[in-house]
Coordinates of C-alpha atoms in Angstrom, one line a residue:
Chain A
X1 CA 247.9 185.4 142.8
X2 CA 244.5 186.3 143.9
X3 CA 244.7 188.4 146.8
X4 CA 241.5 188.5 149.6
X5 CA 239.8 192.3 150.1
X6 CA 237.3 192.2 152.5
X7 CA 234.4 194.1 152.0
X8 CA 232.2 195.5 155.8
X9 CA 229.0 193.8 155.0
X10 CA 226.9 194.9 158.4
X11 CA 224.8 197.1 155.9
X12 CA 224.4 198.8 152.4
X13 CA 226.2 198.0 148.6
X14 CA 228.8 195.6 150.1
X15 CA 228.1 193.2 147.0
X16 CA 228.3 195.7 144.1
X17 CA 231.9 196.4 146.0
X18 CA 232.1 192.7 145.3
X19 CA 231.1 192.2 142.2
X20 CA 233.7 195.1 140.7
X21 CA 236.6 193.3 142.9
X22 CA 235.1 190.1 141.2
X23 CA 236.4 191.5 137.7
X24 CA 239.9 191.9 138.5
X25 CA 242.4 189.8 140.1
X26 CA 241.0 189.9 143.8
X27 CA 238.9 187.8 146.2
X28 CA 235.9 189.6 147.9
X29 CA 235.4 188.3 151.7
X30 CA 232.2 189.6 153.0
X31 CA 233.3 191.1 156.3
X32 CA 230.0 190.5 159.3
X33 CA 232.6 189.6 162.4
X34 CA 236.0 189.6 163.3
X35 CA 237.3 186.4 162.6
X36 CA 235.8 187.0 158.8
X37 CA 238.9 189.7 158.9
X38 CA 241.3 186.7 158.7
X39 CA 243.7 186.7 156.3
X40 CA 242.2 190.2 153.9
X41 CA 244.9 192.0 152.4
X42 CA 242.5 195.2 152.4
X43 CA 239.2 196.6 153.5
X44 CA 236.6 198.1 151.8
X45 CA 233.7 199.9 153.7
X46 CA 230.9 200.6 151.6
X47 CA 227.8 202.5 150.8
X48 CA 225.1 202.7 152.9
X49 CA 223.8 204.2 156.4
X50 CA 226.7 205.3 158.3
X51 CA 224.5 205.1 161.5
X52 CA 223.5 201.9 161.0
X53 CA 226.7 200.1 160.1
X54 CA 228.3 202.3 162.3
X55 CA 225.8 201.2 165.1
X56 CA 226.4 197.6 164.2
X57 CA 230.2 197.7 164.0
X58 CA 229.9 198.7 167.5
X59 CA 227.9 195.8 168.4
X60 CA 229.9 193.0 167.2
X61 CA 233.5 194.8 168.1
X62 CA 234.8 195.2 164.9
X63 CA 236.0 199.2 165.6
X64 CA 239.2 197.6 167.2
X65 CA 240.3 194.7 164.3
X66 CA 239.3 197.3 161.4
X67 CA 242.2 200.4 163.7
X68 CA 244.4 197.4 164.1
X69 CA 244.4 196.7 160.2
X70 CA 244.9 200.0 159.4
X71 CA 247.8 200.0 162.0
X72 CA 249.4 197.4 160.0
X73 CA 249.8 199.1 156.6
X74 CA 246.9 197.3 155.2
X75 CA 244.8 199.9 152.4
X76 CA 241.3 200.7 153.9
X77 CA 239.1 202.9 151.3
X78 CA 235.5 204.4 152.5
X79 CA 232.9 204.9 150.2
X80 CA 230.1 207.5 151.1
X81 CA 228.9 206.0 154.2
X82 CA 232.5 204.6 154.6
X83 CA 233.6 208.1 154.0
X84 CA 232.1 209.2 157.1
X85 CA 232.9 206.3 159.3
X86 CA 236.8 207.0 158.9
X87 CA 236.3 210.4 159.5
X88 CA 237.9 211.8 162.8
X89 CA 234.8 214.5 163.2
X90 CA 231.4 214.4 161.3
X91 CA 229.6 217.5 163.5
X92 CA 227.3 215.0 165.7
X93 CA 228.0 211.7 167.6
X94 CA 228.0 208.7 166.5
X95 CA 230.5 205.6 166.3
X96 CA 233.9 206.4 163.6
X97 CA 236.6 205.0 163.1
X98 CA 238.6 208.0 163.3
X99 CA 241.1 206.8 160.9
X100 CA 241.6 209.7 158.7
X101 CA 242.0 213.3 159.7
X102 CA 239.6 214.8 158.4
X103 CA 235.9 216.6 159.1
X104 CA 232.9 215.7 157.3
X105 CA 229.6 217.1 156.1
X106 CA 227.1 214.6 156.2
X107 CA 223.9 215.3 153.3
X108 CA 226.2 217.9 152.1
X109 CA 224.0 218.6 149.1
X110 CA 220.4 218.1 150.5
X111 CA 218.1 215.6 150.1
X112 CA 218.0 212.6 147.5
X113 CA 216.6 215.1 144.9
X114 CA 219.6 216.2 145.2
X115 CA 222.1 213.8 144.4
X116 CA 223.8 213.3 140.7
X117 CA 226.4 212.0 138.5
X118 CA 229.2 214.4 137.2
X119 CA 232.7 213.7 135.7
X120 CA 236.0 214.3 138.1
X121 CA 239.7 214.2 137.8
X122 CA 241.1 212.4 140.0
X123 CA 244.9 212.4 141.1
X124 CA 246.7 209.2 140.5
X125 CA 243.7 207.8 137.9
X126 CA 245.1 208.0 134.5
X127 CA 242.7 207.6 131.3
X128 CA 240.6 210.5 131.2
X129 CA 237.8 211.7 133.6
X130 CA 236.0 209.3 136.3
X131 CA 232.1 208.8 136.1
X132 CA 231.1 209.9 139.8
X133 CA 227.8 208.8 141.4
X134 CA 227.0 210.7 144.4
X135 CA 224.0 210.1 146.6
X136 CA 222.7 212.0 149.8
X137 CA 227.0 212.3 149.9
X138 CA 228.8 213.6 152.2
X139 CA 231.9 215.8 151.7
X140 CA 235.4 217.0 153.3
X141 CA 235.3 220.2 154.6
X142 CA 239.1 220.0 156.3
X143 CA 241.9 218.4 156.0
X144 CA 244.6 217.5 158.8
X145 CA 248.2 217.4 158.2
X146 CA 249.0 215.0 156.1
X147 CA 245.9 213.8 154.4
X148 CA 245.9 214.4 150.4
X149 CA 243.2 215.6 148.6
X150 CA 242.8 213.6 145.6
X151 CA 240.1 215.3 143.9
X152 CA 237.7 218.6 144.0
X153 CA 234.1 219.2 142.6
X154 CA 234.2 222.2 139.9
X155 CA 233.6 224.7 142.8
X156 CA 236.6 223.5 144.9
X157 CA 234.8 220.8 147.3
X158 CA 237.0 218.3 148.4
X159 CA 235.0 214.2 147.2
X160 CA 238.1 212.3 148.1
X161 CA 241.3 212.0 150.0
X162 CA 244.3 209.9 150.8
X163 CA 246.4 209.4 153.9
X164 CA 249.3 206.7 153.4
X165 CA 247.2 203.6 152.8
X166 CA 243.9 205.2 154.0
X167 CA 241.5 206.3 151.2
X168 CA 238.5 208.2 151.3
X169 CA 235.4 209.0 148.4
X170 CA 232.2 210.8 148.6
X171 CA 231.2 208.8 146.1
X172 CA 230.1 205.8 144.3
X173 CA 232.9 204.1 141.7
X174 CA 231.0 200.7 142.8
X175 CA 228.2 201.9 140.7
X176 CA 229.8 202.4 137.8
X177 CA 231.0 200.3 135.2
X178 CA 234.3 201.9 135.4
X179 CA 237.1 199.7 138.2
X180 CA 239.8 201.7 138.3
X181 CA 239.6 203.0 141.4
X182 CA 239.3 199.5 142.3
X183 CA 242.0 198.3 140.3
X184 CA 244.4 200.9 141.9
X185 CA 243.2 199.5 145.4
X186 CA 244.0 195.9 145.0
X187 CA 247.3 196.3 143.0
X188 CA 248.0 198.4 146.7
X189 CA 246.8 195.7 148.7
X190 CA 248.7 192.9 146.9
X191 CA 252.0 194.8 147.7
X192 CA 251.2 196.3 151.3
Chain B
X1 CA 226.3 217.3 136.1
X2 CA 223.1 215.3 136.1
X3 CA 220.3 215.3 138.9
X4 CA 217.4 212.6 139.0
X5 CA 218.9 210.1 136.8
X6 CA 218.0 206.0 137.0
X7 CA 221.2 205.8 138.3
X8 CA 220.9 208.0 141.0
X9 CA 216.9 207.0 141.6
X10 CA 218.1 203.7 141.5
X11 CA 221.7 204.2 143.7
X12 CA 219.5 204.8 146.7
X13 CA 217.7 202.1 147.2
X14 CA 221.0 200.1 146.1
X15 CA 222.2 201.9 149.4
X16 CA 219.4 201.0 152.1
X17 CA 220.7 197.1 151.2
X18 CA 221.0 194.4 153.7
X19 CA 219.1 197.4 155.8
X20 CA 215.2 197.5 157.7
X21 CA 213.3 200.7 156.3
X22 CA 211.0 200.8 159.3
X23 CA 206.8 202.3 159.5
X24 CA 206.5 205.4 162.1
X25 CA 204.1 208.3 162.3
X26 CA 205.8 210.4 164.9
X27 CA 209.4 212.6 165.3
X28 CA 209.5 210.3 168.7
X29 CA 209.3 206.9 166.7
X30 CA 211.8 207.8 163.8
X31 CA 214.8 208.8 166.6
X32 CA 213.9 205.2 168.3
X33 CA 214.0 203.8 164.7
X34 CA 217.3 205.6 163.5
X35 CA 219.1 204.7 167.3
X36 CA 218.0 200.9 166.6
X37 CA 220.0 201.2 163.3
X38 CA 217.1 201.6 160.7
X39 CA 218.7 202.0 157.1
X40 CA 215.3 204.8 156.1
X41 CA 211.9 205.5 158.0
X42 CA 208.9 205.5 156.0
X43 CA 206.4 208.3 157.3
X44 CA 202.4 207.4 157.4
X45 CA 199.7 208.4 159.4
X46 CA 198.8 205.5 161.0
X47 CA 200.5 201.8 160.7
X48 CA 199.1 199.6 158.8
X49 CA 197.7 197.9 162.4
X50 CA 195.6 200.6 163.2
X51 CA 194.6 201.3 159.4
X52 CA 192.7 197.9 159.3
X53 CA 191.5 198.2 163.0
X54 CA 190.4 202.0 162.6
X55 CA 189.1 201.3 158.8
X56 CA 187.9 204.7 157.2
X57 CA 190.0 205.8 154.5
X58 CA 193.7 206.0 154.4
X59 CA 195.5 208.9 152.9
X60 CA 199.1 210.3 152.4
X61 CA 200.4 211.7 156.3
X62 CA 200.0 215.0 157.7
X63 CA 203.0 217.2 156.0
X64 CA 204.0 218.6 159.1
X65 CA 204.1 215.3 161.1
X66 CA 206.8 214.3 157.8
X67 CA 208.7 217.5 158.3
X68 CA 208.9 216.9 161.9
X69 CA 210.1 213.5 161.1
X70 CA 212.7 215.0 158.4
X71 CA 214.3 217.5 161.2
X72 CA 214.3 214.5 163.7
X73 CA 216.6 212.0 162.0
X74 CA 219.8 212.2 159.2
X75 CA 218.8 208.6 157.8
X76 CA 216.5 208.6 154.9
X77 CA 212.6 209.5 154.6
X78 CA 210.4 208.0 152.8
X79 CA 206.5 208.6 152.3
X80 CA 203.4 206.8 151.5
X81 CA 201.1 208.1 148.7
X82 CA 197.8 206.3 147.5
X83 CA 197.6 204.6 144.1
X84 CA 197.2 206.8 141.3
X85 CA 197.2 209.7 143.6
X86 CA 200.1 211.5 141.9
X87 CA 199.2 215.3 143.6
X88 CA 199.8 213.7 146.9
X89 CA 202.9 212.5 145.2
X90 CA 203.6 215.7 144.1
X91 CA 203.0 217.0 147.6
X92 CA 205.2 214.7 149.4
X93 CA 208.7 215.5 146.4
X94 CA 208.2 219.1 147.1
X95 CA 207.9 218.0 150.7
X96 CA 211.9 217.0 149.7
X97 CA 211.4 213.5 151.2
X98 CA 213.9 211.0 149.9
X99 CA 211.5 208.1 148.5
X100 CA 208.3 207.6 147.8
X101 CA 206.2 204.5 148.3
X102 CA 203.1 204.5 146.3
X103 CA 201.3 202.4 148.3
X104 CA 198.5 199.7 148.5
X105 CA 198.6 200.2 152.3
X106 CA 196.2 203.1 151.6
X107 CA 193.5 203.5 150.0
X108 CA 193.8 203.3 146.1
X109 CA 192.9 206.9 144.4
X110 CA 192.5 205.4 141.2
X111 CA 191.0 201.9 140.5
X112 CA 193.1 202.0 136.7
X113 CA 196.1 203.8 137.1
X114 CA 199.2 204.3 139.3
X115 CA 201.5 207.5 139.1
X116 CA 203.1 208.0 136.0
X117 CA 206.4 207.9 138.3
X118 CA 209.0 208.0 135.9
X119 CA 208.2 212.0 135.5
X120 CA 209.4 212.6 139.1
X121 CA 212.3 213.8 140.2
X122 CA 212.2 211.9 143.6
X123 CA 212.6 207.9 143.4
X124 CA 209.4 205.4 144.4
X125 CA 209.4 202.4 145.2
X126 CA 206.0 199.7 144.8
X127 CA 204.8 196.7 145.8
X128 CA 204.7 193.6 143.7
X129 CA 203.1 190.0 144.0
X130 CA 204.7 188.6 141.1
X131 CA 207.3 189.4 138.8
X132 CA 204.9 191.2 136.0
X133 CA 203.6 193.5 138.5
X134 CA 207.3 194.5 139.7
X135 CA 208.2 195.1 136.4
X136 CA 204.9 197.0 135.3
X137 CA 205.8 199.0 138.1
X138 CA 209.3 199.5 137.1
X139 CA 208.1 200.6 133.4
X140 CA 206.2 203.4 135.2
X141 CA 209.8 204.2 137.1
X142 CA 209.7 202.9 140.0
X143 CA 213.4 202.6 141.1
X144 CA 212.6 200.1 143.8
X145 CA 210.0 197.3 144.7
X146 CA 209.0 195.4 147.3
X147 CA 206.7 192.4 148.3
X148 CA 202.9 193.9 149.1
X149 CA 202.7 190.9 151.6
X150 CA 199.5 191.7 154.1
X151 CA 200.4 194.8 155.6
X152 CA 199.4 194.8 159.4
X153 CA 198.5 191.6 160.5
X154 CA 202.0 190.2 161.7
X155 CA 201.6 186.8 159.5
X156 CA 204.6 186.5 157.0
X157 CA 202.7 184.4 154.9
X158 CA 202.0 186.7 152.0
X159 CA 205.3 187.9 151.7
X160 CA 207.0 184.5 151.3
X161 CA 204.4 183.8 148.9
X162 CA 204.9 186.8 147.0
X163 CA 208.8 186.8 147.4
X164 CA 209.1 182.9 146.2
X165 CA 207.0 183.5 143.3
X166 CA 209.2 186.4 142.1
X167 CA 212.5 184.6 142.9
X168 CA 210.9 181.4 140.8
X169 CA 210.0 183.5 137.9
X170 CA 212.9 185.4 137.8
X171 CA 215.2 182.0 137.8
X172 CA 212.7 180.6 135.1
X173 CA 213.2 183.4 132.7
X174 CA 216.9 182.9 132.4
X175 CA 216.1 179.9 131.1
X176 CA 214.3 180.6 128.5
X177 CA 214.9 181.6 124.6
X178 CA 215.0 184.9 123.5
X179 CA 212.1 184.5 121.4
X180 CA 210.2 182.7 124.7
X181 CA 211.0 185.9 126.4
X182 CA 208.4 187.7 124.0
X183 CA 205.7 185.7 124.8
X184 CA 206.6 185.6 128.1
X185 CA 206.0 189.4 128.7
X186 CA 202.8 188.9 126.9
X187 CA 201.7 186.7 129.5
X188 CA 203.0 187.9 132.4
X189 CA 202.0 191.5 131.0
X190 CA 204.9 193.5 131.4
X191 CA 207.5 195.7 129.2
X192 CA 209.2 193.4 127.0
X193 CA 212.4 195.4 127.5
X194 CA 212.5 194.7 131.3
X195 CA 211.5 190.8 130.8
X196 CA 214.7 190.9 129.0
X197 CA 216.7 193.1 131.2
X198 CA 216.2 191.0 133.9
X199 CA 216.6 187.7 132.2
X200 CA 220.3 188.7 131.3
X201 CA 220.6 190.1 134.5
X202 CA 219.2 186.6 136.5
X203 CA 217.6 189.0 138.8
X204 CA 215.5 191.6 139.8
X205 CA 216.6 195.0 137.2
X206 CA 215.9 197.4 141.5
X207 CA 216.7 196.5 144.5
X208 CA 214.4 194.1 146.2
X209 CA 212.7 194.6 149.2
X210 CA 210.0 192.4 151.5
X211 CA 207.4 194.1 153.4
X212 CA 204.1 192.9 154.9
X213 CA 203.7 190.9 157.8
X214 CA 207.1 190.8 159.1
X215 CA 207.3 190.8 162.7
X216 CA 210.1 188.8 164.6
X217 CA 213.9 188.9 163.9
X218 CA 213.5 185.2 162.0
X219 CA 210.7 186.5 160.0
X220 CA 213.3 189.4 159.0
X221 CA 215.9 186.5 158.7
X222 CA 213.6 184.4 156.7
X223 CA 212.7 186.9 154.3
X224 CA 216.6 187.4 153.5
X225 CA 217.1 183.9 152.7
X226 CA 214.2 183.6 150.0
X227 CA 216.3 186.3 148.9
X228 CA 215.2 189.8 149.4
X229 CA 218.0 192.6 149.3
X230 CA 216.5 193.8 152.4
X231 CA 213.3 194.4 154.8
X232 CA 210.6 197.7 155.9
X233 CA 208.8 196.2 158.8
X234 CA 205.6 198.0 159.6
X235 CA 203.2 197.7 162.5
X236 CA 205.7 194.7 163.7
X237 CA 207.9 197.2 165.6
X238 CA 205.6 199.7 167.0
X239 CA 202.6 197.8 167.6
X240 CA 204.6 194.9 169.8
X241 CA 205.9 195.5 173.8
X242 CA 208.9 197.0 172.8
X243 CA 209.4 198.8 169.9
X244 CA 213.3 200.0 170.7
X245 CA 214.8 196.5 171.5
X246 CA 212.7 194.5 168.8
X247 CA 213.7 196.8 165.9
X248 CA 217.2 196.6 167.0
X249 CA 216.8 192.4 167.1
X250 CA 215.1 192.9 163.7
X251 CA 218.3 195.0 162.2
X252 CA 220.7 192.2 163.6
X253 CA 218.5 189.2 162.4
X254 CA 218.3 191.3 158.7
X255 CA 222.6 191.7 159.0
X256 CA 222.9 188.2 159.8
X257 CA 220.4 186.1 158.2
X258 CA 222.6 183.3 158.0
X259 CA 223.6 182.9 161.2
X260 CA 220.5 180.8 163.3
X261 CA 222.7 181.1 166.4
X262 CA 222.6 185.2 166.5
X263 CA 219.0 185.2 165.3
X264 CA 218.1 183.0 168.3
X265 CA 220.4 184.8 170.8
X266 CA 218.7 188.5 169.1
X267 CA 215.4 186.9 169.7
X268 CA 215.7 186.5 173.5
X269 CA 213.4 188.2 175.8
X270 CA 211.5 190.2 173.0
X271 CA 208.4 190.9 174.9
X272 CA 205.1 190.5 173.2
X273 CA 205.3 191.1 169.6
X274 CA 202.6 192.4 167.7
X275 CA 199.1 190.1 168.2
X276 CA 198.5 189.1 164.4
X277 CA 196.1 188.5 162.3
X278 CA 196.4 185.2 160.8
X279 CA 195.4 185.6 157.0
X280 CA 194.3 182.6 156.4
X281 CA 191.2 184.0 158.9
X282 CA 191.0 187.4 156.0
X283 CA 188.4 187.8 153.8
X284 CA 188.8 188.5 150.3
X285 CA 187.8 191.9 150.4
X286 CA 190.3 192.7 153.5
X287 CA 193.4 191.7 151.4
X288 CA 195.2 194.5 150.9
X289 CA 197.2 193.0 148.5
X290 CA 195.1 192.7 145.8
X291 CA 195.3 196.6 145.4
X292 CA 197.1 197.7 142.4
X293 CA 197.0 197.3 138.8

C-alpha cells in the first residue's frame, strides 16, 4: 500500500524530495500548514534556507505539529537546511526544531565555490558508495548521547546522523539519481 | 571530490526554490531582507528605481559595500555584473559571492557578447525573454535564468509576458518530433542539445526564476502561478513605504501562491508600494529588456 510522506514545502527543493518519493512506493504531500500534516506517515524537510523556512514555520505554527510527530515514532529526515532546523544548537539564533541532539556548523565549507560532490559510506546503505551533493552544507560538529553517526567525510566530519526515527544529512540524495536513502525512509515509515 | 560542477552550479539555485532573492545596496537592507525570510540578496549599487531615475551608466557595486553585505547575512549573495563584462565577473568570484547575475539591469559592456560563463567557477544566473535566449544563456553556463521583465518600474507586465512565452514554448516543444526539434533550435537559435534536453524534460533544463516589475505580494503570487520556480524582487521592496513588512508579505504570497485568502490577508495594510512606471508609457530605447544577445 502506498504510504503518504510529507514533504515541508514553505521553501527550497521540496519537489525534487517528491519526485524521488514519486519513484518508489510512497505518496508525497506537500506540507505548507498544519492540517496538510493529516494522515503522513513521515516527514521530510528539505533543502533550502534554513532561515527562511525556519522563519516561516514559525509563522504558520507548524514547530509544534512537526515535535508532536516526532513524539509519535513517526521518521523525520533533514536535508541540509533540514539538517539545521532539527538541530538542538547551530551557534546563532534562529527558530529549530531541536529535535536531534546535536550542534551544527552552518557554511561549514565556505561559500558556494565551495560546495562539491564526493562518494560516502554510509551505515545501514548497502550497494556500494553513495553519490553526495553538498552545497553551502552545513555539518555536525557534536553529538549527544544517543544520536548515531551514520557517516564521516574522509577527514572524519560527521554529514549524517540518526537518533531512533530522527535522521539527519548534510547533504543532498534528492539530487541524485540514486533513492536509497529514500527507499530506506519510507520502508521505516510504512512500519512506524 | 569534485568542486564547481553543473550539479553543484545548478544545486543552488535548485535550493533558493519557492524562495524571493531580493535587490539591496547596503549591510542595513540585506539583515531587513534575510529577517523577512529572503531565500539570497542580490548586491548592486543602486536599484534598478534609481538606475532609470539617476540614468548615467550602471556598473558592477562597490566591492566593499558586497563584503559588507557578505559579513552582514548567512543567506546567499549574489552580484550583478554587466553584459560581456567578464573582469567584473572575475572580480565579483574572487570576491567569493555565491551567484552571479550577469545583468541587463546595467549597462551592457559588450553590444555582441556575454561572459563565456561556463569557465567560472562560481554559478550565474541570466535573464531571458523567450525560451532561445534562456537556453543560449544556458549554452554559455548559466546555471540559472530568470525573466528580464522591466526592471524598476513596478509594472509586472513584462514579466508575465516573458514568463508565458517561455512556459508556451516549452509545452510546445514536447510536442514535437525529434527531427522538428532540429529545426526548431534553428529558429529559435539555440543549442540543439538543450532544445532537446528540455523537450524530454517538459521544462526548463535550471531553475526558473521571474524578476522585473514585481511589486505586491499578488504580483509575487501571480508570477508563481504562470509557473516560475520562484521570485528576486528589486526596487519593489526598498523603494515602497515599508520595505521590512512588504518583503515579508512578498515571501508569504511567493510560499503560498495558491492560496488567494493568505495573499489577501498578507496584503493588508502594506503602505505605499513602489510608484511605477507603467510600461506601456516607455519608449523603446528605455526598455531594458531588450539588452542582451
Amino acid at each position: 500500500m502506498s504510504v503518504r510522506i510529507g514533504v515541508l514545502a514553505l521553501q527550497g527543493d521540496f519537489a525534487e524530495h517528491g519526485a524521488m518519493l514519486g519513484r518508489l512506493d510512497a505518496e508525497p504531500v506537500e506540507v505548507r500548514q498544519r492540517s496538510d500534516m493529516d494522515g503522513i506517515a513521515g516527514l521530510i524537510i528539505p533543502g533550502g534556507e534554513s532561515t527562511t523556512i525556519g522563519k516561516l514555520m514559525e509563522r504558520y505554527a507548524l514547530r509544534g505539529p512537526i515535535q508532536a510527530l516526532a513524539e509519535a515514532g513517526k521518521p523525520i529526515w533533514g536535508t541540509c537546511a533540514g539538517l539545521i532546523l532539527m538541530a538542538r544548537d547551530v551557534g546563532r539564533r534562529q527558530p529549530l526544531l531541536n529535535l536531534l541532539d546535536i550542534t551544527v556548523e552552518r557554511n561549514a565549507f565556505g561559500r558556494q565555490t565551495d560546495s562539491f560532490e564526493t562518494d560516502l559510506e554510509i551505515e545501514g546503505i548497502s550497494g556500494g558508495p553513495f553519490h553526495a551533493v553538498f552545497i553551502r552544507a552545513p555539518v555536525v560538529r557534536a553529538v549527544g548521547p544517543g544520536v548515531q553517526v551514520l557517516s564521516r567525510l574522509d577527514d572524519g566530519t560527521i554529514v549524517a546522523v540518526r537518533h531512533g526515527r530522527l535522521f539527519g544529512t548534510s547533504f543532498h540524495p534528492e539530487l541524485t539519481g540514486d533513492v536509497r536513502l529514500h527507499a530506506s525512509f519510507v520502508e521505516m515509515a510504512r512500519h512506524a | 571530490m569534485e568542486k564547481n560542477t553543473l550539479t553543484v552550479k545548478r544545486g543552488l539555485a535548485q535550493m533558493l526554490k519557492g524562495g524571493v532573492i531580493m535587490d539591496v545596496v547596503t549591510a542595513e537592507q540585506a539583515s531587513i531582507a534575510e529577517d523577512a525570510g529572503a531565500a539570497a540578496v542580490m548586491a548592486l549599487e543602486r536599484v534598478p528605481a534609481d538606475i532609470r531615475a539617476d540614468g548615467g551608466v550602471a556598473r558592477m557595486a562597490d566591492p566593499e559595500k558586497i563584503l559588507e553585505i557578505q559579513a552582514a547575512v548567512t543567506i546567499p549573495v549574489m552580484a550583478k555584473c554587466r553584459i560581456g563584462h567578464f573582469v567584473e565577473a572575475e572580480v565579483l568570484q574572487s570576491l567569493g559571492v555565491d551567484y552571479i547575475d550577469e545583468s541587463e539591469v546595467l549597462t551592457p559592456a559588450d553590444e555582441e557578447h556575454h561572459v563565456a560563463k561556463a569557465g567560472f567557477d562560481v554559478p550565474f544566473v541570466c535573464g531571458c525573454r523567450n525560451l532561445g535566449e534562456a537556453l543560449r544563456r544556458i549554452g554559455e553556463g548559466a546555471a540559472m535564468v530568470r525573466t528580464k521583465g522591466e526592471a524598476g518600474t513596478g509594472d509586472v507586465v513584462e514579466a508575465v509576458r516573458h514568463m508565458r512565452r517561455v512556459m508556451s514554448e516549452l509545452r510546445q516543444i514536447q510536442h514535437l518530433r525529434p527531427d522538428e526539434l532540429y529545426a526548431y533550435a534553428k529558429e529559435i537559435q539555440a543549442p540543439l542539445h538543450l532544445v532537446e534536453e528540455a523537450a524530454e524534460l517538459g521544462r526548463m533544463p535550471v531553475v526558473n526564476f521571474a524578476a522585473g516589475g514585481i511589486a505586491t505580494p499578488a504580483d509575487a503570487a501571480l508570477m508563481m502561478r504562470l509557473g516560475s520556480d520562484g521570485n528576486f524582487v528589486g526596487s519593489g521592496i526598498f523603494k515602497s513605504g515599508d520595505p521590512a513588512l512588504r518583503a515579508r508579505a512578498i515571501v508569504e504570497a511567493t510560499t503560498n501562491f495558491e492560496d488567494s485568502a493568505l495573499v489577501a490577508e498578507v496584503s493588508r495594510n502594506l503602505g505605499e508600494p513602489m510608484v511605477g512606471i507603467a510600461n506601456s508609457s516607455l519608449q523603446p530605447e528605455e526598455m531594458l529588456a531588450g539588452r542582451g544577445w
